[in-house]
Amino acid sequence: MRTTESQAGGLADDRPLLGRTSTAERVADILRTRIAEGYFPPGERLSEDGIGKALGVSRNTLREAFRLLTHERLLVHQLNRGVFVRVLAVEDVEDIYRIRRLIECAVVRGLGAPPFPLDGLDKAVSDGERAAGRQEWKGVSTANIHFHRELVALAASPRTDELMRSVLAELRLAFHVVADPRRLHEPYLVRNREILERLRAGDNAAGEQLLADYLDDSRTQLVEVYARHIEAGNWGP
């Protein structure tokens, strides 16, 4: 387990994001983003003192942020022990992919006629390719999360964006079990670019089919790895 100081050190950089009014929602958004980027691994206990001091927020504000993220199934409160990053069950991973397929494919299907605002999607693809060139597989994973977030953002729906931020953060919890992240993430770099190019060409139907196959393959691969990890008892409740 990391020390309070190591948790606080990284979060201090996010303090300016709070602005002049430190709200529980903004704190929750920062912590959600950190979970989505792999900063807090599953099973890690979150330090109220360390995080509160790093962000400059009160204990009550931080506890409200924890409550919000517990409702989103990203955190769990254990009586007399504190707040921990949640460890997913295999069924959770399967359900996350069901939700992703419903939402992401529907977004592509409903795009209408091109051109589409693809700058964010293009940047996510390029970021992933550059991270792979540096052999930074955690960076590839983060870029992949950004790709799917930007894909859903094409719907221009704040409610859908909010839902997917939570879903993708929860998905990142499952990525921590993967012993070989290169094998998990590298093949999807090419597939991300293929989807991007189909959308750039206005071929939404082909883009949706590529995306559906992509998500089905990713679900099968990740669930298999995750189930073995859980069965081996590498994480406790």
Coordinates of C-alpha atoms in Angstrom, one line a residue:
M1 CA 0.0 0.0 0.0
R2 CA 1.3 3.5 -0.9
T3 CA 1.9 6.0 1.8
T4 CA -0.2 9.1 2.5
E5 CA 2.6 11.3 1.1
S6 CA 2.7 9.4 -2.2
Q7 CA -1.0 9.7 -2.7
A8 CA -1.0 13.4 -1.8
G9 CA 2.0 14.3 -4.0
G10 CA 0.2 13.5 -7.3
L11 CA -3.1 15.1 -6.3
A12 CA -1.6 18.4 -5.3
D13 CA -1.1 19.1 -9.0
D14 CA -4.9 18.9 -9.5
R15 CA -5.7 21.5 -6.8
P16 CA -6.0 24.4 -9.3
L17 CA -8.9 22.5 -10.9
L18 CA -11.0 23.2 -7.9
G19 CA -11.1 26.9 -8.6
R20 CA -12.3 29.3 -5.9
T21 CA -15.2 27.1 -4.7
S22 CA -14.2 23.6 -3.6
T23 CA -17.3 21.4 -4.1
A24 CA -17.8 17.7 -3.5
E25 CA -18.7 17.3 -7.2
R26 CA -15.4 18.8 -8.4
V27 CA -13.5 16.7 -5.9
A28 CA -15.3 13.6 -7.1
D29 CA -14.6 14.5 -10.8
I30 CA -10.8 14.8 -10.0
L31 CA -10.8 11.4 -8.2
R32 CA -12.9 9.8 -10.9
T33 CA -10.4 11.0 -13.5
R34 CA -7.5 9.7 -11.5
I35 CA -9.2 6.3 -11.2
A36 CA -9.8 6.3 -14.9
E37 CA -6.2 7.1 -15.6
G38 CA -5.0 4.2 -13.4
Y39 CA -3.6 6.3 -10.6
F40 CA -5.6 4.6 -7.8
P41 CA -5.6 0.8 -8.2
P42 CA -8.3 -1.5 -7.0
G43 CA -8.2 -2.4 -3.3
E44 CA -6.2 0.7 -2.4
R45 CA -7.3 2.5 0.7
L46 CA -7.8 6.3 0.2
S47 CA -6.4 8.5 2.9
E48 CA -8.8 11.3 4.0
D49 CA -5.9 13.3 5.5
G50 CA -3.6 13.0 2.5
I51 CA -6.2 13.7 -0.2
G52 CA -7.9 16.4 1.8
K53 CA -4.6 18.3 2.4
A54 CA -3.5 17.8 -1.2
L55 CA -6.7 19.3 -2.6
G56 CA -7.2 21.8 0.2
V57 CA -10.7 20.7 1.0
S58 CA -12.6 19.9 4.2
R59 CA -13.1 16.5 5.6
N60 CA -16.9 16.9 5.1
T61 CA -16.4 17.8 1.4
L62 CA -14.1 14.9 0.8
R63 CA -16.5 12.5 2.5
E64 CA -19.3 13.7 0.3
A65 CA -17.1 13.2 -2.8
F66 CA -16.4 9.6 -1.5
R67 CA -20.1 9.1 -1.1
L68 CA -20.8 10.2 -4.7
L69 CA -18.1 7.8 -6.1
T70 CA -19.4 5.0 -3.9
H71 CA -22.8 5.5 -5.5
E72 CA -21.0 5.2 -8.9
R73 CA -19.5 1.9 -7.7
L74 CA -15.9 3.2 -8.0
L75 CA -15.3 3.2 -4.2
V76 CA -16.5 1.0 -1.3
H77 CA -16.8 1.9 2.4
Q78 CA -15.7 -0.8 4.8
L79 CA -16.9 -0.4 8.3
N80 CA -14.1 0.6 10.7
R81 CA -11.5 0.3 7.9
G82 CA -12.2 3.3 5.6
V83 CA -12.8 3.9 1.9
F84 CA -11.2 1.7 -0.7
V85 CA -11.1 1.6 -4.5
R86 CA -13.6 -1.1 -5.5
V87 CA -12.5 -4.5 -6.7
L88 CA -14.9 -5.6 -9.6
A89 CA -16.5 -9.0 -9.9
V90 CA -16.4 -10.8 -13.2
E91 CA -20.1 -10.0 -13.7
D92 CA -19.3 -6.3 -13.3
V93 CA -16.8 -6.5 -16.2
E94 CA -19.3 -8.3 -18.4
D95 CA -22.0 -5.7 -17.6
I96 CA -19.7 -2.8 -18.3
Y97 CA -19.2 -4.1 -21.8
R98 CA -22.9 -4.6 -22.3
I99 CA -23.5 -1.0 -21.4
R100 CA -20.6 0.2 -23.6
R101 CA -21.9 -1.7 -26.6
L102 CA -25.3 -0.3 -26.2
I103 CA -24.1 3.3 -25.9
E104 CA -21.1 3.5 -28.1
C105 CA -22.7 1.7 -31.1
A106 CA -25.8 3.8 -30.7
V107 CA -23.7 7.0 -30.8
V108 CA -22.0 6.0 -34.1
R109 CA -25.3 4.8 -35.6
G110 CA -26.9 8.2 -34.8
L111 CA -24.2 10.5 -36.1
G112 CA -26.0 11.5 -39.3
A113 CA -24.2 13.0 -42.2
P114 CA -20.5 14.0 -42.1
P115 CA -18.3 15.9 -41.5
F116 CA -18.0 15.1 -37.8
P117 CA -15.8 16.9 -35.2
L118 CA -13.1 14.3 -35.0
D119 CA -10.2 16.3 -33.6
G120 CA -10.5 14.8 -30.1
L121 CA -10.8 11.3 -31.5
D122 CA -7.8 11.9 -33.8
K123 CA -5.7 13.2 -30.9
A124 CA -6.6 10.1 -28.8
V125 CA -5.5 7.8 -31.6
S126 CA -2.2 9.7 -32.2
D127 CA -1.5 9.8 -28.4
G128 CA -1.9 6.0 -28.2
E129 CA 0.4 5.4 -31.2
R130 CA 3.1 7.7 -29.7
A131 CA 2.8 6.0 -26.3
A132 CA 3.2 2.6 -28.0
G133 CA 6.3 3.8 -29.8
R134 CA 7.8 4.6 -26.4
Q135 CA 6.7 1.2 -25.0
E136 CA 4.5 3.1 -22.4
W137 CA 1.6 0.6 -22.2
K138 CA -0.2 2.4 -19.4
G139 CA -0.2 5.5 -21.6
V140 CA -1.7 3.4 -24.4
S141 CA -4.4 2.3 -22.0
T142 CA -5.1 5.9 -21.0
A143 CA -5.2 7.0 -24.7
N144 CA -7.6 4.1 -25.4
I145 CA -10.0 5.3 -22.6
H146 CA -9.8 8.8 -24.1
F147 CA -10.6 7.4 -27.5
H148 CA -13.9 5.9 -26.3
R149 CA -14.7 9.0 -24.3
E150 CA -14.2 11.2 -27.4
L151 CA -16.2 8.8 -29.5
V152 CA -19.2 9.1 -27.1
A153 CA -18.7 12.9 -27.0
L154 CA -19.7 13.0 -30.7
A155 CA -23.3 12.6 -29.5
A156 CA -23.0 16.1 -27.9
S157 CA -25.0 14.8 -24.9
P158 CA -23.8 15.9 -21.5
R159 CA -25.8 13.1 -19.8
T160 CA -24.2 10.5 -22.0
D161 CA -20.8 11.9 -21.4
E162 CA -21.3 11.8 -17.6
L163 CA -22.5 8.2 -17.8
M164 CA -19.5 7.1 -19.9
R165 CA -17.0 8.9 -17.6
S166 CA -18.2 6.7 -14.8
V167 CA -18.4 3.5 -16.9
L168 CA -14.9 4.0 -18.3
A169 CA -13.4 4.8 -14.9
E170 CA -14.9 1.5 -13.6
L171 CA -13.5 -0.3 -16.6
R172 CA -10.0 0.9 -15.8
L173 CA -10.2 -1.0 -12.5
A174 CA -10.3 -4.2 -14.4
F175 CA -7.2 -3.3 -16.5
H176 CA -5.0 -3.6 -13.4
V177 CA -5.2 -7.4 -13.4
V178 CA -3.5 -7.6 -16.8
A179 CA 0.1 -8.9 -16.5
D180 CA 0.9 -8.2 -20.1
P181 CA -0.8 -4.8 -20.9
R182 CA 0.9 -4.7 -24.3
R183 CA -0.9 -7.8 -25.4
L184 CA -4.2 -6.3 -24.2
H185 CA -3.9 -2.8 -25.7
E186 CA -1.6 -2.9 -28.7
P187 CA -3.9 -4.7 -31.1
Y188 CA -6.6 -2.0 -30.6
L189 CA -4.4 0.8 -31.7
V190 CA -4.9 -0.3 -35.3
R191 CA -8.6 -0.8 -34.8
N192 CA -9.0 2.6 -33.2
R193 CA -7.5 4.2 -36.3
E194 CA -9.7 2.0 -38.6
I195 CA -12.8 3.3 -36.8
L196 CA -11.6 6.9 -37.0
E197 CA -11.0 6.6 -40.8
R198 CA -14.4 5.1 -41.4
L199 CA -16.0 8.0 -39.6
R200 CA -13.8 10.5 -41.4
A201 CA -15.1 8.9 -44.7
G202 CA -18.7 9.1 -43.5
D203 CA -19.1 5.3 -43.5
N204 CA -21.0 5.1 -40.2
A205 CA -22.3 1.6 -40.8
A206 CA -18.8 0.2 -41.3
G207 CA -17.6 2.2 -38.3
E208 CA -20.4 0.8 -36.1
Q209 CA -19.6 -2.8 -37.2
L210 CA -15.9 -2.4 -36.5
L211 CA -16.8 -1.0 -33.1
A212 CA -19.2 -3.8 -32.2
D213 CA -16.6 -6.5 -33.2
Y214 CA -13.9 -4.5 -31.3
L215 CA -16.0 -4.4 -28.1
D216 CA -17.0 -8.1 -28.3
D217 CA -13.3 -9.2 -28.8
S218 CA -12.1 -6.9 -26.0
R219 CA -14.8 -8.2 -23.6
T220 CA -13.9 -11.9 -24.3
Q221 CA -10.2 -11.2 -23.8
L222 CA -10.5 -9.1 -20.6
V223 CA -13.1 -11.3 -19.0
E224 CA -11.0 -14.4 -19.5
V225 CA -7.9 -12.8 -17.9
Y226 CA -10.0 -11.2 -15.1
A227 CA -11.8 -14.4 -14.2
R228 CA -8.4 -16.3 -13.9
H229 CA -7.1 -13.5 -11.6
I230 CA -10.2 -13.6 -9.3
E231 CA -10.2 -17.4 -9.2
A232 CA -6.6 -17.3 -8.1
G233 CA -7.6 -15.3 -5.1
N234 CA -5.2 -12.4 -5.9
W235 CA -7.7 -9.9 -4.5
G236 CA -9.7 -10.2 -1.4
P237 CA -12.9 -8.4 -0.6

